[in-house]
mmCIF file of C-alpha atoms in Angstrom:
data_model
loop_
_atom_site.group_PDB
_atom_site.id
_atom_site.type_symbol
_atom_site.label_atom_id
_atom_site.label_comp_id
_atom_site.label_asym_id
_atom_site.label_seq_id
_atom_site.Cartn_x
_atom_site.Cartn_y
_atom_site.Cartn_z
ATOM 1 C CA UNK A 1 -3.331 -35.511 8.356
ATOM 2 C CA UNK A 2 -4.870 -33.518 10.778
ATOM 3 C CA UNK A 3 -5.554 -32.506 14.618
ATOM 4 C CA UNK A 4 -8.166 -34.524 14.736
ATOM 5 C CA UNK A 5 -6.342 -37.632 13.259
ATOM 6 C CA UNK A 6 -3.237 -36.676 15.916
ATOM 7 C CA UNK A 7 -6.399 -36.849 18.724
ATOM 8 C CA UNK A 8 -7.054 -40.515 17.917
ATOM 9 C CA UNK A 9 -3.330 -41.341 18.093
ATOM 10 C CA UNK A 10 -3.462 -39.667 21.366
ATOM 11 C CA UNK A 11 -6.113 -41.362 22.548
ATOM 12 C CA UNK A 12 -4.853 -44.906 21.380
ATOM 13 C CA UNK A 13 -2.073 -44.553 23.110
ATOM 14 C CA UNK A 14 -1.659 -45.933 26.576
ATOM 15 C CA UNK A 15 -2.102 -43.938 29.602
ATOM 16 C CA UNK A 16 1.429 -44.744 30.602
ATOM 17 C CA UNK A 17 3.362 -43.491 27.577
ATOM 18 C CA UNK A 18 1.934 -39.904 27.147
ATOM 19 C CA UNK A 19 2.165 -36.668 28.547
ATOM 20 C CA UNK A 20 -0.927 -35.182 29.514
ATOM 21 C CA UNK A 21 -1.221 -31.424 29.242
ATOM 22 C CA UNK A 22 -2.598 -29.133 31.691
ATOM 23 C CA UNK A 23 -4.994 -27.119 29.753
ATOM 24 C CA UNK A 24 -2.545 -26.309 27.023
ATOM 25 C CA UNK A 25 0.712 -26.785 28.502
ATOM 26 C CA UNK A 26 2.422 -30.086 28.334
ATOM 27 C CA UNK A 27 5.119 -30.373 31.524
ATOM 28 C CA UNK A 28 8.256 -32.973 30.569
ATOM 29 C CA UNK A 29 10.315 -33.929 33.743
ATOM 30 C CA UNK A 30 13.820 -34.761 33.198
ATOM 31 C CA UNK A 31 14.453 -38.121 35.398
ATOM 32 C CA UNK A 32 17.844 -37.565 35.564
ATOM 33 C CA UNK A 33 19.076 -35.766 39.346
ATOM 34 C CA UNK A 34 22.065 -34.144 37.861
ATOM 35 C CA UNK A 35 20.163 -32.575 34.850
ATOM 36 C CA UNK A 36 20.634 -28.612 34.856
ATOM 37 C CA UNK A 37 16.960 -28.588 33.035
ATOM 38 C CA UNK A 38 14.807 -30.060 35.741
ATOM 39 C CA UNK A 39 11.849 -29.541 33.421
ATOM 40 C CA UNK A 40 10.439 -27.647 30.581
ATOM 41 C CA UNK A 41 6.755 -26.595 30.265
ATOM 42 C CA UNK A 42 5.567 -26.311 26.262
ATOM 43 C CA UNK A 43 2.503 -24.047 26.403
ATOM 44 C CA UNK A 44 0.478 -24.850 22.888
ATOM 45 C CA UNK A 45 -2.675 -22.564 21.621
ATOM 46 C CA UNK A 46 -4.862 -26.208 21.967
ATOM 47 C CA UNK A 47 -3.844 -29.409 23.067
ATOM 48 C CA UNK A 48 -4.851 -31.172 19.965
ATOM 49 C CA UNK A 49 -1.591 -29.081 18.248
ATOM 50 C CA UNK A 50 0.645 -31.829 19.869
ATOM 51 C CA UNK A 51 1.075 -35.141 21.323
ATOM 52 C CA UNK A 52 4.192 -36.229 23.405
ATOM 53 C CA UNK A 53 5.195 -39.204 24.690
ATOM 54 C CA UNK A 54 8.111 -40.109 26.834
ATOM 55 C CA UNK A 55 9.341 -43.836 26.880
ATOM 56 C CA UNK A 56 10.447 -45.351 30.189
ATOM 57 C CA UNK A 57 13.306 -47.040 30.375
ATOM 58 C CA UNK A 58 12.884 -51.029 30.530
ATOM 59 C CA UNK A 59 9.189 -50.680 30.073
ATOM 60 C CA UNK A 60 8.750 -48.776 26.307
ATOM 61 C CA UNK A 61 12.353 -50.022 25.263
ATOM 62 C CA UNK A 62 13.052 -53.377 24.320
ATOM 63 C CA UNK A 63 16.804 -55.462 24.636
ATOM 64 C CA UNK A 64 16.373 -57.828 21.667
ATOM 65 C CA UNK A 65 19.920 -57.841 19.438
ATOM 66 C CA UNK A 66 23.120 -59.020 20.549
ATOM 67 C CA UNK A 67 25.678 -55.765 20.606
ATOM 68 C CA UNK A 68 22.562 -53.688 19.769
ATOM 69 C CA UNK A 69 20.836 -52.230 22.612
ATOM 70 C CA UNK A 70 17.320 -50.374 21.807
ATOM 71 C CA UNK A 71 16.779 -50.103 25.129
ATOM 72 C CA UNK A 72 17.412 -46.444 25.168
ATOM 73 C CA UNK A 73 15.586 -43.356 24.439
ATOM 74 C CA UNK A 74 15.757 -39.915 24.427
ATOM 75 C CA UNK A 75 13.815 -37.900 27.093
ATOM 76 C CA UNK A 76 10.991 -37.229 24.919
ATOM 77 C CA UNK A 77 8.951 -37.096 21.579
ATOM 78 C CA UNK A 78 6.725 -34.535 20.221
ATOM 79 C CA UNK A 79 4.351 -35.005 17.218
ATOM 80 C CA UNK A 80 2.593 -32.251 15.462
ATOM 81 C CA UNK A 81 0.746 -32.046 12.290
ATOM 82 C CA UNK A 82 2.718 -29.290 10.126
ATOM 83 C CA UNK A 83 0.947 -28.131 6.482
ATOM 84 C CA UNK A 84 -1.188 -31.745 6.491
ATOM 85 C CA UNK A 85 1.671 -34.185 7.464
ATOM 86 C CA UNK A 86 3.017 -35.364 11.100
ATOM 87 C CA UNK A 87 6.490 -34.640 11.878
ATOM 88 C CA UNK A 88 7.842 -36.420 15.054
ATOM 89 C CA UNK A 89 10.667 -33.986 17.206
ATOM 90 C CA UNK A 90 13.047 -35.896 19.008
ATOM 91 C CA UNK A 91 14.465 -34.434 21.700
ATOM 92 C CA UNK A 92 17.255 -35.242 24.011
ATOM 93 C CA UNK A 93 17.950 -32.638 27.205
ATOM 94 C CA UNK A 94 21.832 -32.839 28.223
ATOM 95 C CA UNK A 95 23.454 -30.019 31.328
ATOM 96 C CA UNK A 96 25.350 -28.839 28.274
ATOM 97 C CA UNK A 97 27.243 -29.053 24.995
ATOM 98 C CA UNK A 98 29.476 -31.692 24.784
ATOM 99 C CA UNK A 99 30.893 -33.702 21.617
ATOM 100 C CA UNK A 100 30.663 -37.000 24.029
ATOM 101 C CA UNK A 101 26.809 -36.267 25.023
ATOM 102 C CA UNK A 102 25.858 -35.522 21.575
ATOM 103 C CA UNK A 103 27.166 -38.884 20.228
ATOM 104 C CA UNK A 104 25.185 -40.568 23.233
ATOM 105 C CA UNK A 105 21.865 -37.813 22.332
ATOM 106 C CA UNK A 106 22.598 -39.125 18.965
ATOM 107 C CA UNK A 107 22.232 -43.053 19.668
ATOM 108 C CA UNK A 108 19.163 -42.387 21.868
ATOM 109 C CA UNK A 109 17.223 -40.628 19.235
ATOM 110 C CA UNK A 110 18.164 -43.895 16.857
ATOM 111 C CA UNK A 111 16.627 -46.193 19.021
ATOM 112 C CA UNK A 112 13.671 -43.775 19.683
ATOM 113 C CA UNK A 113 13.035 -43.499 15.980
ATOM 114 C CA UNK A 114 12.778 -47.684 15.873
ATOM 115 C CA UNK A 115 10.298 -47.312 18.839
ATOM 116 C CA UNK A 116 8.326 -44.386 17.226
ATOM 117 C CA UNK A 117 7.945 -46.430 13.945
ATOM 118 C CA UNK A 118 6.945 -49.691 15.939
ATOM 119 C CA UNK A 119 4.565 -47.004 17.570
ATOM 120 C CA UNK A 120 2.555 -46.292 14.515
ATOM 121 C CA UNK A 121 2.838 -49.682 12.829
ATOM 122 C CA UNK A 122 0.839 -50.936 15.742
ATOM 123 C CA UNK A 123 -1.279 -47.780 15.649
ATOM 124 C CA UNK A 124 -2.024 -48.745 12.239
ATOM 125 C CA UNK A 125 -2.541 -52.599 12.505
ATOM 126 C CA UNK A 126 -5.214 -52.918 15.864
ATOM 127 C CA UNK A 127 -6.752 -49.487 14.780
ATOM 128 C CA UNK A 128 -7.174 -49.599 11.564
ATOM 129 C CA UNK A 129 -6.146 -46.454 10.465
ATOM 130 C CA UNK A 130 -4.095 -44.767 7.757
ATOM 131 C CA UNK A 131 -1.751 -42.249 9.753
ATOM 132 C CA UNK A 132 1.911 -41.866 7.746
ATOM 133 C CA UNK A 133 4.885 -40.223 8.756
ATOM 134 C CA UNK A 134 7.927 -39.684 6.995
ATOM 135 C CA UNK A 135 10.680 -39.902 8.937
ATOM 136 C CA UNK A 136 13.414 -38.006 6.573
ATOM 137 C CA UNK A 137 11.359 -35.358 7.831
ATOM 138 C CA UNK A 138 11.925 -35.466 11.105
ATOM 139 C CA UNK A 139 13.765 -33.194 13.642
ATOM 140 C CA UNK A 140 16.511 -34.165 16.249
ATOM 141 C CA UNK A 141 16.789 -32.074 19.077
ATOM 142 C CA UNK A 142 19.647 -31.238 21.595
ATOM 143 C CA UNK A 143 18.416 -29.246 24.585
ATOM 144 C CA UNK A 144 20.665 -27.833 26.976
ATOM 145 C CA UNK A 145 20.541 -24.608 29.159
ATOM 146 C CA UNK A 146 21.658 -21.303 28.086
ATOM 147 C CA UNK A 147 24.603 -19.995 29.908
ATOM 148 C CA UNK A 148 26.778 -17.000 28.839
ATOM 149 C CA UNK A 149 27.188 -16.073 25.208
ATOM 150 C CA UNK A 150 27.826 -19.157 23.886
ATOM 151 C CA UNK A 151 24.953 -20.273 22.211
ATOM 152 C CA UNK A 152 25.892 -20.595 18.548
ATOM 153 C CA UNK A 153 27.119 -24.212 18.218
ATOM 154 C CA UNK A 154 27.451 -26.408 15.168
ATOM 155 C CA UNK A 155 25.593 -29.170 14.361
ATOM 156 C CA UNK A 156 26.194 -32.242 14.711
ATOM 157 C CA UNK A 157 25.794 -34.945 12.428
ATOM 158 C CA UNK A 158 26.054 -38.622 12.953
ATOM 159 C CA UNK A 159 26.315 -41.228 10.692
ATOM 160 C CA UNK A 160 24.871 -44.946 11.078
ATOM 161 C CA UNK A 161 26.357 -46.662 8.176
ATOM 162 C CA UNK A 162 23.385 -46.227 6.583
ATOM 163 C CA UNK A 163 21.956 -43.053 4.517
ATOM 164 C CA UNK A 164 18.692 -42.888 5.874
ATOM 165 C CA UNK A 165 19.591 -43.099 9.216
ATOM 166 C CA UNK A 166 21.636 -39.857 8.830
ATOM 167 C CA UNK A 167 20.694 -37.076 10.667
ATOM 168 C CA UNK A 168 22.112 -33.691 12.457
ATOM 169 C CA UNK A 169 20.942 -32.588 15.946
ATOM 170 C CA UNK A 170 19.869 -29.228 16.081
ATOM 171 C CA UNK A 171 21.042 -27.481 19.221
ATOM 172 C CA UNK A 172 18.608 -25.439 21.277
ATOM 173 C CA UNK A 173 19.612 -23.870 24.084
ATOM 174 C CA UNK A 174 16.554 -22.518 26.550
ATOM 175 C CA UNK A 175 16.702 -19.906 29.664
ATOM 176 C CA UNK A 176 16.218 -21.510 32.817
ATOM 177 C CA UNK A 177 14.708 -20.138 36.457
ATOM 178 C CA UNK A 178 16.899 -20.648 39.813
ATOM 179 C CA UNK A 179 14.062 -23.927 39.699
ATOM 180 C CA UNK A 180 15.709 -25.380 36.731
ATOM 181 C CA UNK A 181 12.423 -25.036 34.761
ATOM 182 C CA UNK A 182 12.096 -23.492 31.057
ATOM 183 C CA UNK A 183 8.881 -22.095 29.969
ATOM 184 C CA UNK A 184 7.707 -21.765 25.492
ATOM 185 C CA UNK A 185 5.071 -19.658 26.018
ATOM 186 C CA UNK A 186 2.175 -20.077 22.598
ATOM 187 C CA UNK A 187 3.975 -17.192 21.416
ATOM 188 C CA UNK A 188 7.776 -18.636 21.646
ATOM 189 C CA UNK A 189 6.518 -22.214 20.046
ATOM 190 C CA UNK A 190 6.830 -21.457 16.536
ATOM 191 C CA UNK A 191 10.781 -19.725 16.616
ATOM 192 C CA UNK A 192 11.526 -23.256 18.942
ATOM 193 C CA UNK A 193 10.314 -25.518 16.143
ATOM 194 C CA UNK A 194 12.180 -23.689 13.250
ATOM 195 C CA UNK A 195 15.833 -24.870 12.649
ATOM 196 C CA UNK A 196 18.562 -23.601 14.386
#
């Protein structure tokens, strides 16, 4: 796997789904009025180092089981090639830490995981091309604003009945301006991707 391979998938990709980046920096509004983070801006050394797509609600979810809603996401998904493979970040941006939001971060990035592997099975089918993923390898992301000292939290890890499923979030907290906006400079991208 490679840039150029994550390129194509960006390309493929409809218009409607992506986030386009500004030169290098990709700019992810949160949609929600009450959100703390009103948006954060991930600079990148290239644009080809990332793809990120953010699902809207009722048009890239689907309602299709009874008592089993995949029509929810979390606020968006970030796909980089890492030592030849793609790993897919979920991330979910909540006012703050909460046991209650976590559990709800934690069903979103479920049903965002079905999507994502719908995503590429597509991808793969009318393109024709051999892209893989691994999803054990993915990361789950809780992003919520720094505020005082307390930034050290546990993490927390959900279980859906079914072993692969499992996963923990990893809680990131960012520093905000009076605008509600974060900024990862190219510099700061590398210590935001490593675990917490």
């Amino acid at each position: 796997m490679t840039n150029k391979n994550l390129k194509d998938l960006r390309d493929a990709i409809h218009k409607d789904l992506k986030i386009n980046p500004t030169g290098s920096c990709f700019s992810i509004k949160e949609d929600s009025k009450e959100s703390t983070i009103k948006k954060i801006e991930f600079t990148f050394r290239n644009q080809d180092d990332a793809l990120i797509i953010k699902q809207v609600e009722n048009q890239h979810t689907i309602n299709m089981l009874h008592k089993h809603s995949t029509n929810k996401s979390c606020d968006f998904i970030i796909f980089r090639v890492v030592q030849s493979k793609l790993i897919a970040y979920f991330c979910e941006i909540k006012s703050s830490h909460h046991d209650k939001y976590a559990k709800e971060a934690y069903e979103q990035m479920r049903a965002s995981k079905l999507f994502v592997e719908y995503l590429l099975a597509c991808y793969r089918h009318y393109h024709n091309k051999d892209i893989d993923i691994d999803m054990r390898e993915s990361k789950y992301y809780y992003i919520y604003p720094k505020l005082g000292n307390s930034n050290k939290k546990k993490p927390y890890i959900g279980n859906a009945n079914q072993t692969h499923l499992q996963f923990r979030l990893r809680f990131k907290h960012l520093m905000i301006d009076k605008s509600g906006i974060a900024r990862i400079s190219k510099k700061e991208m590398e210590k935001f991707f490593k675990d917490s």
